[in-house]
Short mmCIF file of C-alpha atoms and ligand atoms in Angstrom, two decimals:
data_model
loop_
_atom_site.label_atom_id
_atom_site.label_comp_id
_atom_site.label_asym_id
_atom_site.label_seq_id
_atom_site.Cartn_x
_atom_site.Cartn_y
_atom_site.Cartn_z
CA UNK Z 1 -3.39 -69.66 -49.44
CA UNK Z 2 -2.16 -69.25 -53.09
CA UNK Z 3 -0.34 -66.56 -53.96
CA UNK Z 4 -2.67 -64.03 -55.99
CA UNK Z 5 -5.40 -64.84 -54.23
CA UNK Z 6 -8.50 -63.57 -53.73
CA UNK Z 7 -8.24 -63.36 -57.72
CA UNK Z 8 -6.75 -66.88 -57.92
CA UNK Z 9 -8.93 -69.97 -56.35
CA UNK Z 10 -9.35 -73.37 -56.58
CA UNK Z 11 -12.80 -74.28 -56.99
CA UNK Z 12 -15.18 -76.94 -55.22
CA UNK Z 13 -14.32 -79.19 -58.71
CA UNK Z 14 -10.77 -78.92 -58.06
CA UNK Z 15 -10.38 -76.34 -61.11
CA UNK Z 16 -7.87 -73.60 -60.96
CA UNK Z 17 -10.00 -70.05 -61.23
CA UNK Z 18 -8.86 -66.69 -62.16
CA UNK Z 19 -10.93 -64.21 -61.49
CA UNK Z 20 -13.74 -66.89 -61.73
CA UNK Z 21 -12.85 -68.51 -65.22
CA UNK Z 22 -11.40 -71.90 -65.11
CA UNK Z 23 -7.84 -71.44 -66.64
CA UNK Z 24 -7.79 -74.91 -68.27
CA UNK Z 25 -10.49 -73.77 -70.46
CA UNK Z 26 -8.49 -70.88 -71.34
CA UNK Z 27 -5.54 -73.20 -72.34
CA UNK Z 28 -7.91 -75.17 -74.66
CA UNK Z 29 -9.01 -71.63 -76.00
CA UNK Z 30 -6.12 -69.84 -76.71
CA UNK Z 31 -3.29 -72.14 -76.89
CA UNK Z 32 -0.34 -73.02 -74.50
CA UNK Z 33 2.08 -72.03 -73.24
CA UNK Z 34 -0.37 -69.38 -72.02
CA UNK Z 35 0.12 -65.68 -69.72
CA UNK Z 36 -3.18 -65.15 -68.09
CA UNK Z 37 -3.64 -61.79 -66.59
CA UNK Z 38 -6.58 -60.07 -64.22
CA UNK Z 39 -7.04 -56.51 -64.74
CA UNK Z 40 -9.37 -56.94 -61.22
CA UNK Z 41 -5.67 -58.03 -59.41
CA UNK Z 42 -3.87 -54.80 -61.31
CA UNK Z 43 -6.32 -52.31 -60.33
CA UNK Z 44 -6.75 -53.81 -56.59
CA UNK Z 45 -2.61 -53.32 -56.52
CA UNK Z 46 -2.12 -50.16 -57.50
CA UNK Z 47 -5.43 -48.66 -55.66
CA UNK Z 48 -3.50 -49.63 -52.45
CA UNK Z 49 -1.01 -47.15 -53.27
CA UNK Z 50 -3.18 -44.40 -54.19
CA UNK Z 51 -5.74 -44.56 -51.12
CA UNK Z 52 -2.25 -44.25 -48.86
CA UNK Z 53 -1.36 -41.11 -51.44
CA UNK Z 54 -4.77 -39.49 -51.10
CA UNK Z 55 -4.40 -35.97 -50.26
CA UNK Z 56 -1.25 -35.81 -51.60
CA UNK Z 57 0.59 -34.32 -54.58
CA UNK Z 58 1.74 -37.71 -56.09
CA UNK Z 59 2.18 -39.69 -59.33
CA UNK Z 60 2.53 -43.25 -58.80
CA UNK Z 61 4.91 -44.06 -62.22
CA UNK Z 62 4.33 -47.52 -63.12
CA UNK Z 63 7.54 -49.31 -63.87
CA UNK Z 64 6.28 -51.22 -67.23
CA UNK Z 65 9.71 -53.38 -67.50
CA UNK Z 66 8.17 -55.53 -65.31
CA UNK Z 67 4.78 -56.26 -67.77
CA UNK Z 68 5.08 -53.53 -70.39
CA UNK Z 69 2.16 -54.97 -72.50
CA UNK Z 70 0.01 -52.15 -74.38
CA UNK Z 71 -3.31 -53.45 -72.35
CA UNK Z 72 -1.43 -53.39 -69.05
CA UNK Z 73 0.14 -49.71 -69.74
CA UNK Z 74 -3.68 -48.58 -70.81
CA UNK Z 75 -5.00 -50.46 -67.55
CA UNK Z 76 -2.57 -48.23 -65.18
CA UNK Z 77 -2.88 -45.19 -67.35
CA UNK Z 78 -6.77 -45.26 -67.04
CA UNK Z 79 -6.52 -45.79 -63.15
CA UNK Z 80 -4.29 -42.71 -63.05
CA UNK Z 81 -1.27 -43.50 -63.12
CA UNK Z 82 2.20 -42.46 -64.88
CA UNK Z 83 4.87 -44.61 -66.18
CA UNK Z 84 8.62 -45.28 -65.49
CA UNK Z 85 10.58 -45.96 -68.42
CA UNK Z 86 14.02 -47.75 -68.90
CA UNK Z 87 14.46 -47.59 -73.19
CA UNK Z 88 13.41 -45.61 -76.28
CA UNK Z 89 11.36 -48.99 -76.84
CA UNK Z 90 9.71 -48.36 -73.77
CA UNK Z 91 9.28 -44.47 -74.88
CA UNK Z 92 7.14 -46.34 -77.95
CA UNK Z 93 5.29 -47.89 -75.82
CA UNK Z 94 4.29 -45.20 -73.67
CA UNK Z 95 3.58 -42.94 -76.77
CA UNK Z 96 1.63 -46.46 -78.08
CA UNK Z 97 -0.27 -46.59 -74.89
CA UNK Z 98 -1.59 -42.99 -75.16
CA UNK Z 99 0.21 -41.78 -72.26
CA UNK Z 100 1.40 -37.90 -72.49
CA UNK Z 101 5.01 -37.15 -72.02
CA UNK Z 102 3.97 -35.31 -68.54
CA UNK Z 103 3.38 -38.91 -66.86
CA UNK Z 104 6.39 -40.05 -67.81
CA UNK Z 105 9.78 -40.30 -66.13
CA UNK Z 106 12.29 -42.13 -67.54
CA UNK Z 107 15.43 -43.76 -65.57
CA UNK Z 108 18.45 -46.31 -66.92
CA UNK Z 109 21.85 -46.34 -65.97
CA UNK Z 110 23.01 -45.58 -69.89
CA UNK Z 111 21.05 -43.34 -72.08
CA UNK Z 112 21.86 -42.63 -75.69
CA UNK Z 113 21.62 -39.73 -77.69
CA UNK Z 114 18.98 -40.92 -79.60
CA UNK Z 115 16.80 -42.16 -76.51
CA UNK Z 116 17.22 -38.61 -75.13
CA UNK Z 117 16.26 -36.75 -77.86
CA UNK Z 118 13.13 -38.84 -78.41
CA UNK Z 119 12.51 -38.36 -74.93
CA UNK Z 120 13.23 -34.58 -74.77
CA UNK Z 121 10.66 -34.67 -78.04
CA UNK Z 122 7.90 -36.51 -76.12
CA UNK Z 123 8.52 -34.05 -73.30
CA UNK Z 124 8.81 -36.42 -70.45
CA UNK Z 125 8.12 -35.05 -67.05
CA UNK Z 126 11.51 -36.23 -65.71
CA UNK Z 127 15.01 -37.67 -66.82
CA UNK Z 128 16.38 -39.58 -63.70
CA UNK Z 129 19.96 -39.04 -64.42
CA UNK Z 130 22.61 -41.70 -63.25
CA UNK Z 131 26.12 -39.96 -64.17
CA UNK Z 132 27.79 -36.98 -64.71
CA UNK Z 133 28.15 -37.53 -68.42
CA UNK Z 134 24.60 -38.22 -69.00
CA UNK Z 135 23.78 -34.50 -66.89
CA UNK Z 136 26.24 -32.89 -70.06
CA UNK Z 137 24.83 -35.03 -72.82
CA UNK Z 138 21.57 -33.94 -71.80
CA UNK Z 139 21.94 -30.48 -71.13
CA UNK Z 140 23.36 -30.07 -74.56
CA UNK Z 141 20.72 -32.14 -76.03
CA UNK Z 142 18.02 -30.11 -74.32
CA UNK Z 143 20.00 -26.69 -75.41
CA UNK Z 144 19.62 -27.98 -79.57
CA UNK Z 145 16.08 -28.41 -78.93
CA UNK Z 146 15.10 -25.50 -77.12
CA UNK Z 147 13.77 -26.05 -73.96
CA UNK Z 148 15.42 -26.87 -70.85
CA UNK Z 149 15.22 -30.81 -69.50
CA UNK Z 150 13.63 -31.11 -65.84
CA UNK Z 151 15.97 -33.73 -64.07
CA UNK Z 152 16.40 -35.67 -60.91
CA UNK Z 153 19.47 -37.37 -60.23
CA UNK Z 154 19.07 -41.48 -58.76
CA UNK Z 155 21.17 -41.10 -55.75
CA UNK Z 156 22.31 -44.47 -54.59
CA UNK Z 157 22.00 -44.17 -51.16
CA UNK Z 158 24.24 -46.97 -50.06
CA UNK Z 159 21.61 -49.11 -48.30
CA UNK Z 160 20.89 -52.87 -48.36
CA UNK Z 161 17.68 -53.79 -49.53
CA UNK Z 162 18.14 -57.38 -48.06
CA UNK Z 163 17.37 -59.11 -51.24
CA UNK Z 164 19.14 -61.27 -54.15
CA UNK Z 165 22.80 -59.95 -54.76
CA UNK Z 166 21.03 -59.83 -58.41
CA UNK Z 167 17.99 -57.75 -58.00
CA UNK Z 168 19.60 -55.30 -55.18
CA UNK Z 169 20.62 -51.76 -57.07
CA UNK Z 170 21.40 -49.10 -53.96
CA UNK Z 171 24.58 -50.81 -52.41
CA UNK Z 172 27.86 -48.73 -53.05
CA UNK Z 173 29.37 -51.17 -55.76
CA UNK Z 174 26.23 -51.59 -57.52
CA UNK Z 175 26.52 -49.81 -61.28
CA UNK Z 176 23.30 -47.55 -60.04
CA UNK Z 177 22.98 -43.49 -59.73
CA UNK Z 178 25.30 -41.37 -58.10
CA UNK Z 179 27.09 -42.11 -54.75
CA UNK Z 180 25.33 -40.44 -52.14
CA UNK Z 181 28.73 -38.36 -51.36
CA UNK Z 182 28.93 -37.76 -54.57
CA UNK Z 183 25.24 -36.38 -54.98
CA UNK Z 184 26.07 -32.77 -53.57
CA UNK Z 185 28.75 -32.07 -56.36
CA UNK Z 186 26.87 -33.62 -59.43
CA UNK Z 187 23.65 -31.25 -57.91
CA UNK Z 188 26.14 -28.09 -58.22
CA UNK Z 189 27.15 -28.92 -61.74
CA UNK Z 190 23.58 -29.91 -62.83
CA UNK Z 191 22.16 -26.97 -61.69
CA UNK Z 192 25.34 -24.68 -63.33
CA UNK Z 193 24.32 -26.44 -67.08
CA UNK Z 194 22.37 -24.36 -69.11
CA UNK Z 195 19.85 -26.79 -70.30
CA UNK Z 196 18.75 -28.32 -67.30
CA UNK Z 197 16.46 -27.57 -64.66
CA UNK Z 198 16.43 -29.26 -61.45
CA UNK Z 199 12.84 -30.83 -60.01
CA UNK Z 200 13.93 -33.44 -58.05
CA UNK Z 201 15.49 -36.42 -56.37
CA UNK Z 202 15.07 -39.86 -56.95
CA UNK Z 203 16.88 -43.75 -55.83
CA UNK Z 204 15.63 -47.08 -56.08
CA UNK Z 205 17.27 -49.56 -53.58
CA UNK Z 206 16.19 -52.99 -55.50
CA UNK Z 207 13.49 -55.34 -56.48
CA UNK Z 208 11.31 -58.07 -54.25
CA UNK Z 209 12.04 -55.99 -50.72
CA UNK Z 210 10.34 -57.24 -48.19
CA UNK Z 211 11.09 -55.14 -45.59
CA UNK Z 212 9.97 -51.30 -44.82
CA UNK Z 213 13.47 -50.51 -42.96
CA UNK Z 214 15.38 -50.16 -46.16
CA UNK Z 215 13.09 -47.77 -47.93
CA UNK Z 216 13.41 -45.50 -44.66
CA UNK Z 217 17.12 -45.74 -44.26
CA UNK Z 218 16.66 -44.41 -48.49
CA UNK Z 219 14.65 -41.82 -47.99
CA UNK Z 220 16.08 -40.27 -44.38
CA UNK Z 221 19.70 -40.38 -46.89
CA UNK Z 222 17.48 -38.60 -49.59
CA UNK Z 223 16.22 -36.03 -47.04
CA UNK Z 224 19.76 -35.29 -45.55
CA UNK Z 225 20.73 -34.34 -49.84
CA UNK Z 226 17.47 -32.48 -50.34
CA UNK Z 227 18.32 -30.27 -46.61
CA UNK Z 228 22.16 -29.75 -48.02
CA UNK Z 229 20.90 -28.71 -51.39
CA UNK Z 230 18.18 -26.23 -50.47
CA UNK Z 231 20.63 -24.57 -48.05
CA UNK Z 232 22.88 -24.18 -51.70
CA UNK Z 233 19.66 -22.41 -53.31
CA UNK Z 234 19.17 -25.69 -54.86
CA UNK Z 235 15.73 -25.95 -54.92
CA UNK Z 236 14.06 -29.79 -54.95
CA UNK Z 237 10.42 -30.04 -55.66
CA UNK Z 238 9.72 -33.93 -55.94
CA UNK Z 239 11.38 -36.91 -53.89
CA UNK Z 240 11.35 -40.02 -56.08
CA UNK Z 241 11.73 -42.98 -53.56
CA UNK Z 242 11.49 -45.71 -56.80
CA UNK Z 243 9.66 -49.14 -56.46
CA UNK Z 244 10.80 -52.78 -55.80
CA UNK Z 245 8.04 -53.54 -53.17
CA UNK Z 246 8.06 -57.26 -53.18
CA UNK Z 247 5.22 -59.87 -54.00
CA UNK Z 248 4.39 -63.60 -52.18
CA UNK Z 249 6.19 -66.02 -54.23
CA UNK Z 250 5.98 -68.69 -52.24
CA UNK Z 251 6.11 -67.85 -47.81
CA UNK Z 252 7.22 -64.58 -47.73
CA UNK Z 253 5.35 -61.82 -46.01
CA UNK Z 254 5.82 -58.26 -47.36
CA UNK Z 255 4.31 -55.29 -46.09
CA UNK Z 256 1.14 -54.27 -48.38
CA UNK Z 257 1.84 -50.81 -50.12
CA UNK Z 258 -0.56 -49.05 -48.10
CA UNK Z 259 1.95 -50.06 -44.85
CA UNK Z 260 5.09 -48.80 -46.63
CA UNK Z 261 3.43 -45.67 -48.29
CA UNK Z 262 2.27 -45.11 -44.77
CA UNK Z 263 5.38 -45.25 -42.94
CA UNK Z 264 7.11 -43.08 -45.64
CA UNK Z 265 4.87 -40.52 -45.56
CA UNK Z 266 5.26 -40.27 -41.74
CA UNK Z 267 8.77 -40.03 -42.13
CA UNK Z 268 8.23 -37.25 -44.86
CA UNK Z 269 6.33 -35.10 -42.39
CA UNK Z 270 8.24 -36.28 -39.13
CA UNK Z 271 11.20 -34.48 -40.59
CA UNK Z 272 9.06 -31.63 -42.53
CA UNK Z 273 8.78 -32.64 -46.09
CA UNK Z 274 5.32 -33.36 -45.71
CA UNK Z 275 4.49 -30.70 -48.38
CA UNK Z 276 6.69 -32.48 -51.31
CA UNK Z 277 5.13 -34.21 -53.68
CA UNK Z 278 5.93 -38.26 -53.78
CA UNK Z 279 6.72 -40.32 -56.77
CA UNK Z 280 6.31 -43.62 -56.85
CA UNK Z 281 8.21 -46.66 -58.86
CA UNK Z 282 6.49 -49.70 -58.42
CA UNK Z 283 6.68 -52.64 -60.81
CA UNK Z 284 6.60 -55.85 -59.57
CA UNK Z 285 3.98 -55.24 -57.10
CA UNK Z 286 1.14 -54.18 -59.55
CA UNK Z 287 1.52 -57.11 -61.30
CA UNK Z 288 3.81 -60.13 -60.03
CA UNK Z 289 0.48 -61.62 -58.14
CA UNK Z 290 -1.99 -61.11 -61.16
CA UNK Z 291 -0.90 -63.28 -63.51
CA UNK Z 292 -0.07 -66.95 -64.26
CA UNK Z 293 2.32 -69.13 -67.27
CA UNK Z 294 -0.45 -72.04 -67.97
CA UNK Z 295 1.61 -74.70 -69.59
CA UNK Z 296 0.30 -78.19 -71.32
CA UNK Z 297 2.53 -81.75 -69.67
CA UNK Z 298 4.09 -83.08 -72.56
CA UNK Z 299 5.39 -86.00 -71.24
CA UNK Z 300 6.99 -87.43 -68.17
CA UNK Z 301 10.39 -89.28 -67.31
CA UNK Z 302 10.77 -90.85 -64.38
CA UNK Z 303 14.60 -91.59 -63.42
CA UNK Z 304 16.94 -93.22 -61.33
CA UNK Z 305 17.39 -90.49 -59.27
CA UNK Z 306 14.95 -87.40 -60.70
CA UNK Z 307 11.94 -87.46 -62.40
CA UNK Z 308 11.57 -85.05 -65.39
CA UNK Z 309 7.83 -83.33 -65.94
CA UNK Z 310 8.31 -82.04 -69.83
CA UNK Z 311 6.46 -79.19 -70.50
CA UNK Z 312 5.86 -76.62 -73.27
CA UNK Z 313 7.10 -73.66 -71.49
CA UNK Z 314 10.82 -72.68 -70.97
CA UNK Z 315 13.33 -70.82 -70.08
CA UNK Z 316 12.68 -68.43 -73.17
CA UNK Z 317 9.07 -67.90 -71.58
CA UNK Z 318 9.84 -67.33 -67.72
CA UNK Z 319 13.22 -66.62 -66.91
CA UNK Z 320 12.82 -65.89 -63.23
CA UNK Z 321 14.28 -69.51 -62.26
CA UNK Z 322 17.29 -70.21 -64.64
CA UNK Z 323 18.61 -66.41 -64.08
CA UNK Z 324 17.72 -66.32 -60.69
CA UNK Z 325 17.09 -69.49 -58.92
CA UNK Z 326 13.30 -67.94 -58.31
CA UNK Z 327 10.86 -70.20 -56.73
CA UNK Z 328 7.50 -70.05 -58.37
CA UNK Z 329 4.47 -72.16 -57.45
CA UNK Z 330 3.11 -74.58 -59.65
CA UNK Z 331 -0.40 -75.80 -59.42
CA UNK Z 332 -2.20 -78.25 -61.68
CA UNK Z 333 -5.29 -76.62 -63.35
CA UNK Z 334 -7.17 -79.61 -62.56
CA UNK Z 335 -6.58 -81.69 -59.69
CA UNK Z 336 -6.55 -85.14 -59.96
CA UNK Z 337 -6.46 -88.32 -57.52
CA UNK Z 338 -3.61 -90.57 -56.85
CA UNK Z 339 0.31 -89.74 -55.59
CA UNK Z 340 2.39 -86.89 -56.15
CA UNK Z 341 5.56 -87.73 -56.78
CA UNK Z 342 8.61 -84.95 -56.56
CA UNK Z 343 9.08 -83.68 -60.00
CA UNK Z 344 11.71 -81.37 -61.86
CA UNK Z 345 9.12 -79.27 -64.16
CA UNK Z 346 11.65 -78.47 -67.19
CA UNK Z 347 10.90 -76.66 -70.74
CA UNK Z 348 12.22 -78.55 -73.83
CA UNK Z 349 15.22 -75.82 -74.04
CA UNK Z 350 18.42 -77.31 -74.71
CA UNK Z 351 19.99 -76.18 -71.50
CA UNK Z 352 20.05 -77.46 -68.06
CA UNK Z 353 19.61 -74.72 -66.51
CA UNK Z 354 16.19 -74.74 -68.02
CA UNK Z 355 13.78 -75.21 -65.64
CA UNK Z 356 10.62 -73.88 -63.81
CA UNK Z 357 10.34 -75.96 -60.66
CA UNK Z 358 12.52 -78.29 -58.64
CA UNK Z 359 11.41 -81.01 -56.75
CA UNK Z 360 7.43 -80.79 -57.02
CA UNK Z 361 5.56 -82.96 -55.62
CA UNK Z 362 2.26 -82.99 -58.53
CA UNK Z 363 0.03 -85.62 -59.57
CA UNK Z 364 0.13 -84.89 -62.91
CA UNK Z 365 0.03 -87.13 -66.32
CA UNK Z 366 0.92 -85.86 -69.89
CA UNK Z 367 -1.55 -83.90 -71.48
CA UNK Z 368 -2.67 -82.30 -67.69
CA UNK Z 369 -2.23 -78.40 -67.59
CA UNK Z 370 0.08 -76.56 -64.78
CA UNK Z 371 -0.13 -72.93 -63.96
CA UNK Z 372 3.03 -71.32 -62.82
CA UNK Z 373 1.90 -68.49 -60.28
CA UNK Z 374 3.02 -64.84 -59.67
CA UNK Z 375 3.98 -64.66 -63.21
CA UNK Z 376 2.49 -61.19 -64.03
CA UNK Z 377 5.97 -59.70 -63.39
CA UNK Z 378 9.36 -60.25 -65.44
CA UNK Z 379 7.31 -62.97 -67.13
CA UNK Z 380 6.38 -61.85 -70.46
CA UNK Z 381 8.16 -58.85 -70.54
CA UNK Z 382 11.97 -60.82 -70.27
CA UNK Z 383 10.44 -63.37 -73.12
CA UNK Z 384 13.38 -64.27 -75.63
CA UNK Z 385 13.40 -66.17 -78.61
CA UNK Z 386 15.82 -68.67 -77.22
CA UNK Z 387 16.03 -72.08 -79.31
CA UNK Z 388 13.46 -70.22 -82.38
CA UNK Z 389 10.49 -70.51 -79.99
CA UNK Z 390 7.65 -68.44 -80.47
CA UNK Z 391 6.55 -66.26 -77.33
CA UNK Z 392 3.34 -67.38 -75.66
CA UNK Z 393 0.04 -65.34 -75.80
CA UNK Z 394 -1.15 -62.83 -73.52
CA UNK Z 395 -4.85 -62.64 -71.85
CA UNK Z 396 -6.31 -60.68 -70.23
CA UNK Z 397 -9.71 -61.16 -68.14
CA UNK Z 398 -11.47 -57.77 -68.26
CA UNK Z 399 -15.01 -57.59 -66.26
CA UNK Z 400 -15.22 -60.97 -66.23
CA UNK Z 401 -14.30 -61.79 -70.09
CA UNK Z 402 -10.85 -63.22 -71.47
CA UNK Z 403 -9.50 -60.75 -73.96
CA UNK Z 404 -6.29 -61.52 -76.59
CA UNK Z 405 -3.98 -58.87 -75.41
CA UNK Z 406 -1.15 -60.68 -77.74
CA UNK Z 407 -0.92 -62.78 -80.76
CA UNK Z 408 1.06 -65.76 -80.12
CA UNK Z 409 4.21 -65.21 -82.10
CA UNK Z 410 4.48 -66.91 -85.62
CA UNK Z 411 8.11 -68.46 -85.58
CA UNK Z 412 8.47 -67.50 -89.40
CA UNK Z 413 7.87 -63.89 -88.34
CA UNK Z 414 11.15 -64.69 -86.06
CA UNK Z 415 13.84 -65.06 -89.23
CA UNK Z 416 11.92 -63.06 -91.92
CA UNK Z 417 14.41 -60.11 -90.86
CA UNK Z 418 17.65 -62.48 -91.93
CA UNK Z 419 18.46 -62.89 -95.10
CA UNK Z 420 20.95 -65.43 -96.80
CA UNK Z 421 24.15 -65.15 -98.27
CA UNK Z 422 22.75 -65.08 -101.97
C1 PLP M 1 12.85 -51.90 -62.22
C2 PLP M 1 12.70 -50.55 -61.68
C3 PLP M 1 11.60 -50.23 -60.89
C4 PLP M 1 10.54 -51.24 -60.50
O1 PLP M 1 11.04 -52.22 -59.66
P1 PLP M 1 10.04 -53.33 -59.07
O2 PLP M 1 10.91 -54.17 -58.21
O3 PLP M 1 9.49 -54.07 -60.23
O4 PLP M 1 8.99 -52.61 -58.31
C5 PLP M 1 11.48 -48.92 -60.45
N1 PLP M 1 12.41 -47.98 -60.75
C6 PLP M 1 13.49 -48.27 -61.50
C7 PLP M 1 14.47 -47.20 -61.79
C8 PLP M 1 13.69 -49.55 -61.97
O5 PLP M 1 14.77 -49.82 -62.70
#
């Protein structure tokens, strides 16, 4: 089955469908190289979560790093949803998106000044503070403005999310939060700071988990901190246990978010948090599976001992496989007869490292249009301008219609802030 199906198909032509339209014709329409999103995939995702919060207090905070276009914000925002923020750019965006600053929390392991300020301006619901430094910045930040800053601090529990050394952020030598033995101390001197006021706790063990385990071993550490603070008079009203549920790239098999809300929630009540209300990180997982890179064959080299597919999409455009080895599908748009050689898919980026696919086997010829799948997530939104290449443009198919959700970038607009020497 592909990955990002039911919303991805392969019709009785042979076309590659999302969400019903045939995403060849959307290459011809609106250019390639080409992000393709369905809203219908982004609103199936994150409904999982919410029917497995239902009855709950809860604010599932969609982590827009991972896809952090305007039209995706507005999609979550409408289906209830909050946002998790990581930047004062991302603080734009959430203003840009029309969400209020009381469905917003916003994490990073280094805040400045500035992005604080704007942030205690906005009036976000939560700063998710990772160091002691940050707890005094802020409280004198919040003490200039007036009002007192609600906080959690990311504890970093000291688990192993079982994933790549790269994307794994709650292991003791990882630059995350604050050590969980650390956690009771930096609580005392949070809640002795006059401009801060404590509201809850918060980790996030890592991105593309495929396990539940980890996320328990997380949140029974986050429960034994919440027990030794209340006994202090330190009183926590939200647990925070952050995203990084992982998507089908290629075989894996994680649990659906209704199976890992599930089991947390059991362990909430099992051990009598049950009345706590839960906030939720996820990124990834709203979006990885509903969207695809369509990119055009430009030409092909066969070698002595590799054959190079050239294509029109790069490094710049999806990063996933140069920074981290990812595997991502590739699928022809059309399928045609005849052999399938094993192909390296490469960009035209002068660096060997850039490539999208290793050893494919596609029956493809130049001109022929491949779709690179589970690109919804850290596609787009970790687009450079590597090399003076414009970044693609973003659809999105809304109720059955394509819509331009972003411009493809003119590569003028990309020097018009230099200016010469005179
Ligand atoms: C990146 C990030 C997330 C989302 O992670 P996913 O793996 O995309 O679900 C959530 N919380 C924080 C603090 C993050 O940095």
């Amino acid at each position: 089955m592909l990955p990002g199906a039911p919303h991805l198909a392969r019709d009785s032509a042979g076309r590659l469908t999302l969400d019903g339209l045939a995403l060849a014709d959307l290459a011809r329409e609106f250019g390639s190289p080409l992000y393709v999103y369905s809203q219908a995939a982004m609103l199936q995702a994150v409904a999982a979560y919410q029917r497995a919060l239902v009855g709950r207090q809860h604010l599932v905070c969609y982590a827009m790093k991972a896809n952090s276009n305007l039209a995706v914000l507005q999609t979550f925002a409408r289906a209830g949803c909050g946002l998790d923020i990581v930047s004062g750019g991302e603080l734009l965006r959430a203003q840009a998106a029309g969400v209020p600053g009381d469905r917003v929390v916003f994490s990073g392991v280094g805040k400045s000044r500035r992005e604080l300020q704007a942030a205690l301006a906005y009036g976000v619901r939560c700063f998710n503070v990772e160091s002691l430094p940050e707890l005094d910045l802020l409280s004198a930040e919040a003490q200039r403005f007036g009002r007192p800053a609600p906080i959690s601090l990311r504890v970093n529990p000291d688990v192993d999310a079982g994933t790549h050394p790269y994307i794994s952020t709650g292991l003791r030598d990882n630059k995350f939060g604050i050590a969980h033995d650390q956690a009771v101390a930096a609580y005392r001197h949070a809640a002795s700071l006059p401009g801060l006021r404590v509201v809850g706790i918060d980790c996030h063990i890592g991105s593309q988990i495929t396990q539940i385990e980890p996320y328990l071993d997380a949140l029974d550490r986050l429960l034994d901190l919440v027990e030794a603070l209340e006994r202090e008079g330190i009183a926590i009203h939200h647990i925070d246990v952050g995203g990084g549920l992982g998507i089908q790239y290629s075989d894996e098999a994680p649990p659906t978010a209704d199976e890992l809300v599930g089991r947390l929630l059991q362990r909430l009540d099992a051990r009598g948090h049950g009345h706590r209300e839960v906030l939720m990180e996820p990124g990834r997982s709203l979006v990885g599976n509903a969207g695809v890179l369509l990119t055009e064959v430009l030409a092909l080299k066969p070698g002595p001992t590799k054959n190079f597919c050239i294509v029109d999409a790069a490094m710049n455009d999806l990063m996933r496989p140069a920074m981290y080895e990812a595997w991502m599908a590739i699928e022809p748009c059309q399928q045609r007869p005849g052999p399938a050689p094993a192909w390296d898919v490469v960009g035209p980026v002068c660096e060997s490292g850039d490539w999208l696919g290793r050893d494919r086997c596609l029956a493809v010829e130049a001109g022929d249009m491949l779709a690179v799948l589970s690109a919804g997530a850290y596609g787009m939104s970790m687009a450079s301008n590597y090399n003076t290449r414009p970044r693609a443009a973003e659809v999105m198919i809304v109720d059955g219609q394509p819509m331009l959700i972003r411009e493809r970038e003119d590569a003028a607009a990309l020097f018009a802030g230099e200016r010469l020497l005179g």
